[in-house]
mmCIF file of C-alpha atoms in Angstrom:
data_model
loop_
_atom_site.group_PDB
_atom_site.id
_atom_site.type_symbol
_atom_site.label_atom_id
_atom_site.label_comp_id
_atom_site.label_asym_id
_atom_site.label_seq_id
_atom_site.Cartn_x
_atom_site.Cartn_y
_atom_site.Cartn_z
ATOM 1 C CA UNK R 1 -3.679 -1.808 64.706
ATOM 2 C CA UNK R 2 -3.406 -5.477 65.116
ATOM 3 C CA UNK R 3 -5.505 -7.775 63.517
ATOM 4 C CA UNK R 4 -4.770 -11.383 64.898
ATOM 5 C CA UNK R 5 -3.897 -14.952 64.917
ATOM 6 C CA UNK R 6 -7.114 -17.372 62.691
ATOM 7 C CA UNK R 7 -9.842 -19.133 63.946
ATOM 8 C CA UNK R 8 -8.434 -22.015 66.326
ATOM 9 C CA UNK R 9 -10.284 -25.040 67.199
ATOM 10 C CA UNK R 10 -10.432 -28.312 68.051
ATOM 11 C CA UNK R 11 -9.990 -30.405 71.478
ATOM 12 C CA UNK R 12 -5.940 -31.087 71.330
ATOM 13 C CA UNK R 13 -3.531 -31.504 74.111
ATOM 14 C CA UNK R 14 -2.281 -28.419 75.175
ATOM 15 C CA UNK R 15 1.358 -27.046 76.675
ATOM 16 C CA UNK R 16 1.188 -25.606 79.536
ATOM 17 C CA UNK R 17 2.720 -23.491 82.121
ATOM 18 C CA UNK R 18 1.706 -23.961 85.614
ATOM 19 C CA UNK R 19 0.068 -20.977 88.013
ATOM 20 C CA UNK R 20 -0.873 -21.082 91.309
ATOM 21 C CA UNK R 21 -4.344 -21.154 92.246
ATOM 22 C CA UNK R 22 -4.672 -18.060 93.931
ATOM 23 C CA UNK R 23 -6.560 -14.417 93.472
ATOM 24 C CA UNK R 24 -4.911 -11.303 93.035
ATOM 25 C CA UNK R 25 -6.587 -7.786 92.899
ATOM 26 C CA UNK R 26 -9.700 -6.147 93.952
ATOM 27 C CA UNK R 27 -13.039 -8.357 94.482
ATOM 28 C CA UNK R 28 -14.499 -9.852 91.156
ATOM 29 C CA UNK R 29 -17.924 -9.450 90.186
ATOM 30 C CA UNK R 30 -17.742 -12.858 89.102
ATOM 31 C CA UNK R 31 -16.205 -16.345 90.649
ATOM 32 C CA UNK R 32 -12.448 -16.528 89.933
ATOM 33 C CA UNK R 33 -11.541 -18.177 86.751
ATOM 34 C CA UNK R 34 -7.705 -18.644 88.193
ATOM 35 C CA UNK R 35 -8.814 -21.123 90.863
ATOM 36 C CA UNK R 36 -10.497 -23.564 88.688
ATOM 37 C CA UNK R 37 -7.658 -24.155 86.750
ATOM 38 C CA UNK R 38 -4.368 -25.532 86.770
ATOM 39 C CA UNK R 39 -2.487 -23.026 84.418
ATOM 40 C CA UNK R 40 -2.886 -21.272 81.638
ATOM 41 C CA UNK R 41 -3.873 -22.485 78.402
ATOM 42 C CA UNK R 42 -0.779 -22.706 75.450
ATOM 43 C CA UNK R 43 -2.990 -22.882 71.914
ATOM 44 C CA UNK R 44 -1.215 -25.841 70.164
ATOM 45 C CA UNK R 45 -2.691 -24.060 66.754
ATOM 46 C CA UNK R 46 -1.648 -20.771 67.439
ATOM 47 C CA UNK R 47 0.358 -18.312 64.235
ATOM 48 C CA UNK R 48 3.965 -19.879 65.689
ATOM 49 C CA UNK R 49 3.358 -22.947 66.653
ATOM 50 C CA UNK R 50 1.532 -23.743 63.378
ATOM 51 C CA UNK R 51 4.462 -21.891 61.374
ATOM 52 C CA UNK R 52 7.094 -24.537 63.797
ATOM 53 C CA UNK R 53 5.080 -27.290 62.530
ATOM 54 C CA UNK R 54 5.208 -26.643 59.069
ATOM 55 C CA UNK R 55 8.802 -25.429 59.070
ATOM 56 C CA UNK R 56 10.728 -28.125 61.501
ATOM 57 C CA UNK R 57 14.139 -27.687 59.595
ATOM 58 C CA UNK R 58 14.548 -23.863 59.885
ATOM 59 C CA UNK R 59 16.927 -22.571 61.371
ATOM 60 C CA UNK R 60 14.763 -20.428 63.552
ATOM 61 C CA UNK R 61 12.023 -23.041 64.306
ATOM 62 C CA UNK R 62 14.036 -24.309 67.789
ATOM 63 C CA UNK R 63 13.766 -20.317 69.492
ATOM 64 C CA UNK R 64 10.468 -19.705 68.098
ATOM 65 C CA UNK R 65 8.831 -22.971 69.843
ATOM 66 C CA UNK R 66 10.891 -22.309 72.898
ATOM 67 C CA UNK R 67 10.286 -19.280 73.929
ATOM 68 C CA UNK R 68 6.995 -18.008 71.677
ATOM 69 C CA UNK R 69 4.665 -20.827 70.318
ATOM 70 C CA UNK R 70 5.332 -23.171 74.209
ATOM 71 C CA UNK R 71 3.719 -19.877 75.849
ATOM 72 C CA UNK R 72 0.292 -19.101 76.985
ATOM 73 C CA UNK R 73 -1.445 -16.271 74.412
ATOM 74 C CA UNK R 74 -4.190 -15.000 74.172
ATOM 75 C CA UNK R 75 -6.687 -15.887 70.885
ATOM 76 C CA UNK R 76 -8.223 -13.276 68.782
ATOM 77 C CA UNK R 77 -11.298 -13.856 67.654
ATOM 78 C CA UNK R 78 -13.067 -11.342 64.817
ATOM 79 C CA UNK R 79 -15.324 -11.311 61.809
ATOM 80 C CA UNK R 80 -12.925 -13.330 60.022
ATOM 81 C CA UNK R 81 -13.602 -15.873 63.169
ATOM 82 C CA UNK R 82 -16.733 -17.570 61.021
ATOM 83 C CA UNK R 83 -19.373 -19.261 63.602
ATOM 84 C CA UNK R 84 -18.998 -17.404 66.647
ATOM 85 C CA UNK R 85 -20.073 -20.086 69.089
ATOM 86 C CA UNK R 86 -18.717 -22.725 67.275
ATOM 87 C CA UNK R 87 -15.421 -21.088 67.311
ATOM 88 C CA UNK R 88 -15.358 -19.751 70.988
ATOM 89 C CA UNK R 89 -17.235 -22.776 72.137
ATOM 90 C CA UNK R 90 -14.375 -25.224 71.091
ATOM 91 C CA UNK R 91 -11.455 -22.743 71.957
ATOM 92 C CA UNK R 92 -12.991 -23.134 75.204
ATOM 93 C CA UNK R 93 -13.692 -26.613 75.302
ATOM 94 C CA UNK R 94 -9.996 -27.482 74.391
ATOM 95 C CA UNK R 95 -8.868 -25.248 77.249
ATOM 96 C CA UNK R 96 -11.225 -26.716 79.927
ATOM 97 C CA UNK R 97 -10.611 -30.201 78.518
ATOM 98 C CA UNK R 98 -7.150 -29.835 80.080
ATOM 99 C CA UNK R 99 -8.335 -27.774 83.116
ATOM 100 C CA UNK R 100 -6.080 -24.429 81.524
ATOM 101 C CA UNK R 101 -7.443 -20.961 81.792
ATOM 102 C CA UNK R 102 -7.809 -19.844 78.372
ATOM 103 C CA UNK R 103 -6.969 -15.979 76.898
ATOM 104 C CA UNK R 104 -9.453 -14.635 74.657
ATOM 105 C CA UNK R 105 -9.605 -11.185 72.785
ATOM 106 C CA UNK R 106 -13.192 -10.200 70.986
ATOM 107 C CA UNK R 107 -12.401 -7.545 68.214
ATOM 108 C CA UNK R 108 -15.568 -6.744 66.329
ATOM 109 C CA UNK R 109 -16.377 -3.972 66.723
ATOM 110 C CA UNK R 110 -17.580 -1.540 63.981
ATOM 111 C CA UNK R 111 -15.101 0.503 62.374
ATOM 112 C CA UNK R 112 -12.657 -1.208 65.193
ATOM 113 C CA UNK R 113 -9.418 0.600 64.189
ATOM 114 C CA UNK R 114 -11.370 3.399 62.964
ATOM 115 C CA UNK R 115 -8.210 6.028 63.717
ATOM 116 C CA UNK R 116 -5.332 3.938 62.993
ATOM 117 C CA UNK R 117 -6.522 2.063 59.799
ATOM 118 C CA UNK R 118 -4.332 -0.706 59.573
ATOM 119 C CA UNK R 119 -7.282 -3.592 61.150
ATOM 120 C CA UNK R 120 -10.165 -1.974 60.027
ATOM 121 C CA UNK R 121 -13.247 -3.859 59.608
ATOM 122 C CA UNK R 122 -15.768 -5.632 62.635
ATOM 123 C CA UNK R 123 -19.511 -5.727 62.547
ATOM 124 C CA UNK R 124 -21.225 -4.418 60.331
ATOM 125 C CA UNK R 125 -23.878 -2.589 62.516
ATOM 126 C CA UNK R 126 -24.465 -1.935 66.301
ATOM 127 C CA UNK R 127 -27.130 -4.254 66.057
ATOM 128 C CA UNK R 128 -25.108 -7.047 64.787
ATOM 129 C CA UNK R 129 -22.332 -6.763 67.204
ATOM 130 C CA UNK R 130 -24.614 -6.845 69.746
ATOM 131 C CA UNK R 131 -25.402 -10.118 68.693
ATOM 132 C CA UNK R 132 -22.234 -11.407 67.825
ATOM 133 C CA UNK R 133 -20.672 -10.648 71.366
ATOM 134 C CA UNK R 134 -23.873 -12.240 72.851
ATOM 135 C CA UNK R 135 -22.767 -15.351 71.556
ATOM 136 C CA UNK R 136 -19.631 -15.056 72.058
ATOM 137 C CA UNK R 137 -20.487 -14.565 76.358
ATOM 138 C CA UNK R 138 -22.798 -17.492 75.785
ATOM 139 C CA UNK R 139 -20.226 -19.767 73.976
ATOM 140 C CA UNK R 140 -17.762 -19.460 77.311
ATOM 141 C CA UNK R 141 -20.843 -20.030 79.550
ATOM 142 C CA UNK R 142 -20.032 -21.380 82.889
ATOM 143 C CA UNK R 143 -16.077 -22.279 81.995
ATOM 144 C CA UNK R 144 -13.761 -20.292 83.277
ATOM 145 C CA UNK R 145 -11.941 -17.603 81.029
ATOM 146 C CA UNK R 146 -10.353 -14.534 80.598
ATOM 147 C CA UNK R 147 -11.694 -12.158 78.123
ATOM 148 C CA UNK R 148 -9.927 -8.739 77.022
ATOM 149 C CA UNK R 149 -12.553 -6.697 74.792
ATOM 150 C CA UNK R 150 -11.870 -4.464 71.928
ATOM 151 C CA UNK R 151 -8.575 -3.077 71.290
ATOM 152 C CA UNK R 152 -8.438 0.278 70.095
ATOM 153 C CA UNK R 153 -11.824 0.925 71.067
ATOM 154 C CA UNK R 154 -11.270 3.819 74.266
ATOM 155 C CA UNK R 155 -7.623 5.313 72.577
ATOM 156 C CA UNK R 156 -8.655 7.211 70.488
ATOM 157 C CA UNK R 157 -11.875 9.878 69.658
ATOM 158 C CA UNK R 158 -9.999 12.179 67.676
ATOM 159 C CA UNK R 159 -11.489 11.022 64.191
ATOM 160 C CA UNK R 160 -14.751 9.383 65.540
ATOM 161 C CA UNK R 161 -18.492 11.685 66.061
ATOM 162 C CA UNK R 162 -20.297 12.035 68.588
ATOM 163 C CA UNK R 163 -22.961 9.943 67.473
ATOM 164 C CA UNK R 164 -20.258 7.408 67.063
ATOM 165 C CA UNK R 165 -18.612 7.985 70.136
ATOM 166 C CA UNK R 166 -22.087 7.605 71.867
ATOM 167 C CA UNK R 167 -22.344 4.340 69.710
ATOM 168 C CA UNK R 168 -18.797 2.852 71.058
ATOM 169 C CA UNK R 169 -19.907 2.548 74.610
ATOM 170 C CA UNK R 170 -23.161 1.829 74.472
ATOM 171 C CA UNK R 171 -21.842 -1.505 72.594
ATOM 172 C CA UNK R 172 -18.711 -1.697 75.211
ATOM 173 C CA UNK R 173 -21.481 -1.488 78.387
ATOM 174 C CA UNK R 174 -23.557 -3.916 76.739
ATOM 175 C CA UNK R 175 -20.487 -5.898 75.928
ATOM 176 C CA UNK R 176 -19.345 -6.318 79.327
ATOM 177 C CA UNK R 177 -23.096 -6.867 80.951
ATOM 178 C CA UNK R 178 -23.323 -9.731 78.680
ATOM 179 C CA UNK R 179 -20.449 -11.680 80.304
ATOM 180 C CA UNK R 180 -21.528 -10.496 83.630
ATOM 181 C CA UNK R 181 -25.148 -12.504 83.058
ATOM 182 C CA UNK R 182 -23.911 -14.827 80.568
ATOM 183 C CA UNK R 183 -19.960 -16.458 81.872
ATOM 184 C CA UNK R 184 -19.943 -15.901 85.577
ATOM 185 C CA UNK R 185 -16.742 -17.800 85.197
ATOM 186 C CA UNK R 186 -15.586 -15.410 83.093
ATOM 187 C CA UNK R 187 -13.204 -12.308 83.769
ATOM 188 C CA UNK R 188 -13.653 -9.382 81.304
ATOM 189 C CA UNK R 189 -11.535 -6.323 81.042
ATOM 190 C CA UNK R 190 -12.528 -3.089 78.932
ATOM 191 C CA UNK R 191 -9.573 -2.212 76.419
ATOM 192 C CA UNK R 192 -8.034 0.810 78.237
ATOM 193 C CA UNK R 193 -5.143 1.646 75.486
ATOM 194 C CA UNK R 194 -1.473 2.778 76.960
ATOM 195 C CA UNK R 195 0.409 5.521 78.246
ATOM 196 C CA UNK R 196 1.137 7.367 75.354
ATOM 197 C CA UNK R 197 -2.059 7.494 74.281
ATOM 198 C CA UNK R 198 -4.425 9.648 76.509
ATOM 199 C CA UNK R 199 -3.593 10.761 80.002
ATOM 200 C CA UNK R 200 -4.647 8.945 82.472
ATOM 201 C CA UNK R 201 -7.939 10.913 83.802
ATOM 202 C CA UNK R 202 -9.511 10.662 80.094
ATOM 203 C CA UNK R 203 -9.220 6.803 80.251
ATOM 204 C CA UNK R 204 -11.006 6.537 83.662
ATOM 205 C CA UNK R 205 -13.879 8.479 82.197
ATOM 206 C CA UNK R 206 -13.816 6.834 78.801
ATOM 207 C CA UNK R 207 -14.096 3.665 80.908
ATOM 208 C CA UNK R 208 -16.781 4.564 83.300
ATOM 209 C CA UNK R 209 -18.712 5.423 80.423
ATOM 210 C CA UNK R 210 -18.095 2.406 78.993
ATOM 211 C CA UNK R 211 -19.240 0.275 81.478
ATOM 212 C CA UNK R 212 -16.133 -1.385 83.211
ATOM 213 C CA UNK R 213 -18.234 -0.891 86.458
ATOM 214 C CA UNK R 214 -19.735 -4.362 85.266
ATOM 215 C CA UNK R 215 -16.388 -5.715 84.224
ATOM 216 C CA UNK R 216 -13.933 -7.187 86.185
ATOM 217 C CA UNK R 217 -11.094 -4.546 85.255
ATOM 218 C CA UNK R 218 -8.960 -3.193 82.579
ATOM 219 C CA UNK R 219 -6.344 -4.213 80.222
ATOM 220 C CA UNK R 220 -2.995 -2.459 79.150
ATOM 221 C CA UNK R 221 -0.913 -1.960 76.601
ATOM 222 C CA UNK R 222 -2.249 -4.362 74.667
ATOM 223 C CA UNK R 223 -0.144 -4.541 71.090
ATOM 224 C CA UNK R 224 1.826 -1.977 71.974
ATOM 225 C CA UNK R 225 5.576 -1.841 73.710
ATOM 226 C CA UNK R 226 5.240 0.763 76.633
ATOM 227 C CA UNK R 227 7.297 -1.226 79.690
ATOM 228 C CA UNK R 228 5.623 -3.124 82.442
ATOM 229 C CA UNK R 229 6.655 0.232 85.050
ATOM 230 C CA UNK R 230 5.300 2.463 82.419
ATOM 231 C CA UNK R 231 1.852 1.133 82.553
ATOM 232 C CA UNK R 232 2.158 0.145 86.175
ATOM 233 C CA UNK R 233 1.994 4.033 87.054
ATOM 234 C CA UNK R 234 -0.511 4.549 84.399
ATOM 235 C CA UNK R 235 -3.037 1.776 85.483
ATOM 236 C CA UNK R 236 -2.277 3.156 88.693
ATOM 237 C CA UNK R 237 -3.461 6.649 87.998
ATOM 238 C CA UNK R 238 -6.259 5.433 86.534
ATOM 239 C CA UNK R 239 -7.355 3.173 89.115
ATOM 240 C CA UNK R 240 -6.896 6.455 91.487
ATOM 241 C CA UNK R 241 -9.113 8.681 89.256
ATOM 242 C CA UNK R 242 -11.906 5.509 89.220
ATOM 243 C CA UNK R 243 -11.974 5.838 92.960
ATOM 244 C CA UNK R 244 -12.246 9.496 93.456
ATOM 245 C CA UNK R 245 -14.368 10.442 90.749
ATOM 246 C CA UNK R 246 -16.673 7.707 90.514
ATOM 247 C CA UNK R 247 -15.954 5.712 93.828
ATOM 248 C CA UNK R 248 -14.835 2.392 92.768
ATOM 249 C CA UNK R 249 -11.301 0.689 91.707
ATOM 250 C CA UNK R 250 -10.728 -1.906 89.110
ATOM 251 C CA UNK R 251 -7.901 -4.253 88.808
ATOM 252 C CA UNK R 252 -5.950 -4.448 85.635
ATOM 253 C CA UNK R 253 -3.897 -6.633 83.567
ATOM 254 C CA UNK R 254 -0.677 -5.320 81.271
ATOM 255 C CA UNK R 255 -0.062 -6.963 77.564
ATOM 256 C CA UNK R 256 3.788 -7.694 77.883
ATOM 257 C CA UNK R 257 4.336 -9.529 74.884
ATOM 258 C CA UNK R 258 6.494 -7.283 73.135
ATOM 259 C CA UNK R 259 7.706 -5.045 75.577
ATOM 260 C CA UNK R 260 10.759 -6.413 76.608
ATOM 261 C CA UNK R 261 12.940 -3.446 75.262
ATOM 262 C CA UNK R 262 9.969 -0.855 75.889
ATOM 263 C CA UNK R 263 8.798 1.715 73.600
ATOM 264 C CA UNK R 264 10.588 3.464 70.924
ATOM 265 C CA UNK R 265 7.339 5.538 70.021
ATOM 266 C CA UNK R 266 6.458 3.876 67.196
ATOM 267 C CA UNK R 267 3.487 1.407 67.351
ATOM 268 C CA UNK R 268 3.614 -0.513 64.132
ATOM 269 C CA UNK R 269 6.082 -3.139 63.479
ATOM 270 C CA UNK R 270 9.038 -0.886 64.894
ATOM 271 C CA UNK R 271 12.712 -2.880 65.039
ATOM 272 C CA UNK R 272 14.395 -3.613 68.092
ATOM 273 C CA UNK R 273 11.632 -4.766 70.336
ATOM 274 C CA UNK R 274 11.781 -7.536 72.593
ATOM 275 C CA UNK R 275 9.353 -10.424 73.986
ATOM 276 C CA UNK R 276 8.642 -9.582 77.514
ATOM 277 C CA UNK R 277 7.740 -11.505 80.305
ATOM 278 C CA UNK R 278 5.378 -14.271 79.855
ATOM 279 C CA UNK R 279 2.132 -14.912 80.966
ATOM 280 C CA UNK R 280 2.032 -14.868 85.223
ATOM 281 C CA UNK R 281 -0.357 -13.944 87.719
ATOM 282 C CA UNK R 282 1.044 -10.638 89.292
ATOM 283 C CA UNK R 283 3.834 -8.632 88.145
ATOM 284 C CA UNK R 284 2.868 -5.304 89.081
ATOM 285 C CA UNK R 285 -0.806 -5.957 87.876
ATOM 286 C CA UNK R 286 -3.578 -8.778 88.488
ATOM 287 C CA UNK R 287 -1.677 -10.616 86.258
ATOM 288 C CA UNK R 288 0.379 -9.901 82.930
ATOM 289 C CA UNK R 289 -0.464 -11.328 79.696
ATOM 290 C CA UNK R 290 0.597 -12.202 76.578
ATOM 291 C CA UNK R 291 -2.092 -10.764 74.677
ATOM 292 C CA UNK R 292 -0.767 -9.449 71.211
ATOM 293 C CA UNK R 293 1.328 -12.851 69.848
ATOM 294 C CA UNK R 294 5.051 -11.754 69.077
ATOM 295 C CA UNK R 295 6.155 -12.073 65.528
ATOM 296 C CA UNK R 296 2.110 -11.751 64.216
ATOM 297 C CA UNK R 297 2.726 -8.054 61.845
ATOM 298 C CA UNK R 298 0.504 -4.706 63.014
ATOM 299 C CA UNK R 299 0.321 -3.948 59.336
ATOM 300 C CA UNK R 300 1.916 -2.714 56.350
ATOM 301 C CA UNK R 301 4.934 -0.619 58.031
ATOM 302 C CA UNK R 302 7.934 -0.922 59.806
ATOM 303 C CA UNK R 303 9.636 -4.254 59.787
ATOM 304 C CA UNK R 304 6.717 -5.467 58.411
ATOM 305 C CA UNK R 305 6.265 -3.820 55.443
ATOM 306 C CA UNK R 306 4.520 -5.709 52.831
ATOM 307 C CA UNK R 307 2.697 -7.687 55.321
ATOM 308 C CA UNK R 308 -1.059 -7.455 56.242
ATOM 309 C CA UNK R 309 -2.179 -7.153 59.889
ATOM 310 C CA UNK R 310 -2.011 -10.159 61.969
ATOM 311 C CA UNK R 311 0.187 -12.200 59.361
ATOM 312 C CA UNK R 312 3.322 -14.230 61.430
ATOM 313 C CA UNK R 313 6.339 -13.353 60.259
ATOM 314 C CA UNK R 314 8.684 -15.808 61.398
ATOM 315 C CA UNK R 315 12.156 -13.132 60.934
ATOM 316 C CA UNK R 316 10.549 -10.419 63.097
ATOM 317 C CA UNK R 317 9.347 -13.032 65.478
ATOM 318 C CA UNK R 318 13.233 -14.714 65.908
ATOM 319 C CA UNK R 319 14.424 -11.145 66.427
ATOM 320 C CA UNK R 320 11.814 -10.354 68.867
ATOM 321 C CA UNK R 321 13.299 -13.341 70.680
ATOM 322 C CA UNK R 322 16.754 -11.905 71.237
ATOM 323 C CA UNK R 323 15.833 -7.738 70.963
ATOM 324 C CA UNK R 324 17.208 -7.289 67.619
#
């Protein structure tokens, strides 16, 4: 369903956009990343702005830097990621070498987009995932971060066994113990899909069973186009059924990247959608995020037919600019 933006790396002066250094939401297992930074961190070798660079004469390149490529994302980070501590490590390190708060996504796990087949792929065992998202808690170590894991991973059952199921979140618990022990700096959320997805009771229990006891939270929406509102109620509900069925809350963050003109019930590569609004503490949430980068294709469909998952396409991106 969305296979992201390529390895990143290397300490380079960042742009930035300024947050204030304050906590929002429920009590964090962990110390609060927000406060130890000045802002959050803009990837100057992000999909965009490396398409911008190449391409200074288009016609397009002025919007796209503006208002996608100057604005905080988050970075995926996969199989196709190489080293994972190398590549984490010096994401990291470029963020905290300009005291920014830097967005990561970890999507590796096995058979990750097992119902929607469009980013299929990840580990290639439970074991090895294990391992690789071991390293990828140790890589952040005591910087601060924010870390949204697996995508896809709690949406959807319906073509998965139970043996498989069973698999999912025993590697999503382990998951998000190993940034509780391993990045105390570190703010994880468990995947928790959208609103048109499962109801909202479902996604509670998927996520208790999952382990987001011994995350921070949740995150929302995440590639998809539901509005901020929409998932506002939703996170809501499920915050409610955490409480009252299992006696805790978690905060949670919405992906607003594309979901400036909401949903139109299509997930991959529909026309007419819209950036939304940028990366900010609050909103609605503990904080919204760009987390899915705007223009970067969910596949081969939609406006993006011909492309593969995670590819930039600079045309879809410009019209994401202006909702067209």
């Amino acid at each position: 369903m969305k296979r992201p933006a390529r390895p990143l790396l290397a300490l380079a002066a960042a742009l930035t956009v300024a947050v204030p250094a304050i906590l929002f939401g429920s009590s964090a297992a962990h110390a609060d990343p927000i406060s130890q930074t000045s802002g959050f961190y803009v990837n100057p070798q992000s999909s965009p702005a490396s398409w911008v660079a190449a391409n200074p004469g288009d016609g397009r390149a002025n919007a796209i830097r503006t208002e996608i490529a100057q604005k905080p994302m988050a970075s995926w980070f996969g199989n196709w990621s190489g080293d994972i501590t190398a590549a984490v490590g010096n994401y990291v390190a470029a963020a905290d070498a300009v005291d920014k708060l830097p967005l990561l996504v970890a999507y590796n796990l096995p058979a990750r987009d097992a119902c929607g087949g469009h980013s299929g792929g990840g580990a290639g065992s439970v074991a090895a995932y294990d391992a690789w998202i071991a390293a990828f808690a140790s890589a952040i170590g005591n910087r601060p971060a924010v870390v949204v894991l697996e995508p896809d991973s709690l949406g959807d059952f319906n073509c998965m066994t139970q043996a498989q199921i069973n698999d999912r979140v025993g590697m999503l618990a382990r998951a998000a113990n190993q940034f509780r022990s391993k990045a105390p700096n570190t703010w994880a959320y468990l995947d928790a899909g959208n609103p048109g997805w499962v109801d909202a009771r479902t996604m509670a229990q998927r996520l208790n069973m999952a382990g987001v006891a011994n995350a921070h939270g949740f995150a929302l929406n995440v590639s998809n186009y539901f509005t901020t509102g929409e998932n506002t109620n939703y996170g809501n509900a499920v915050v409610s059924t955490l409480r009252n069925d299992f006696g805790y809350t978690k905060p949670y963050v919405i992906d607003t990247s594309r979901n400036g003109n909401g949903s139109n019930g299509q997930w991959c590569n529909p026309a007419g959608r819209r950036i939304g609004t940028p990366t900010q503490i609050g909103g609605g949430a503990e904080m919204l995020l760009w987390l899915k980068t705007p223009g970067e294709s969910d596949g081969n469909c939609g406006v993006g037919a011909g492309s593969s998952a995670g590819q930039f396409l600079p045309e879809v991106a410009y019209k994401m600019i202006f909702g067209y």
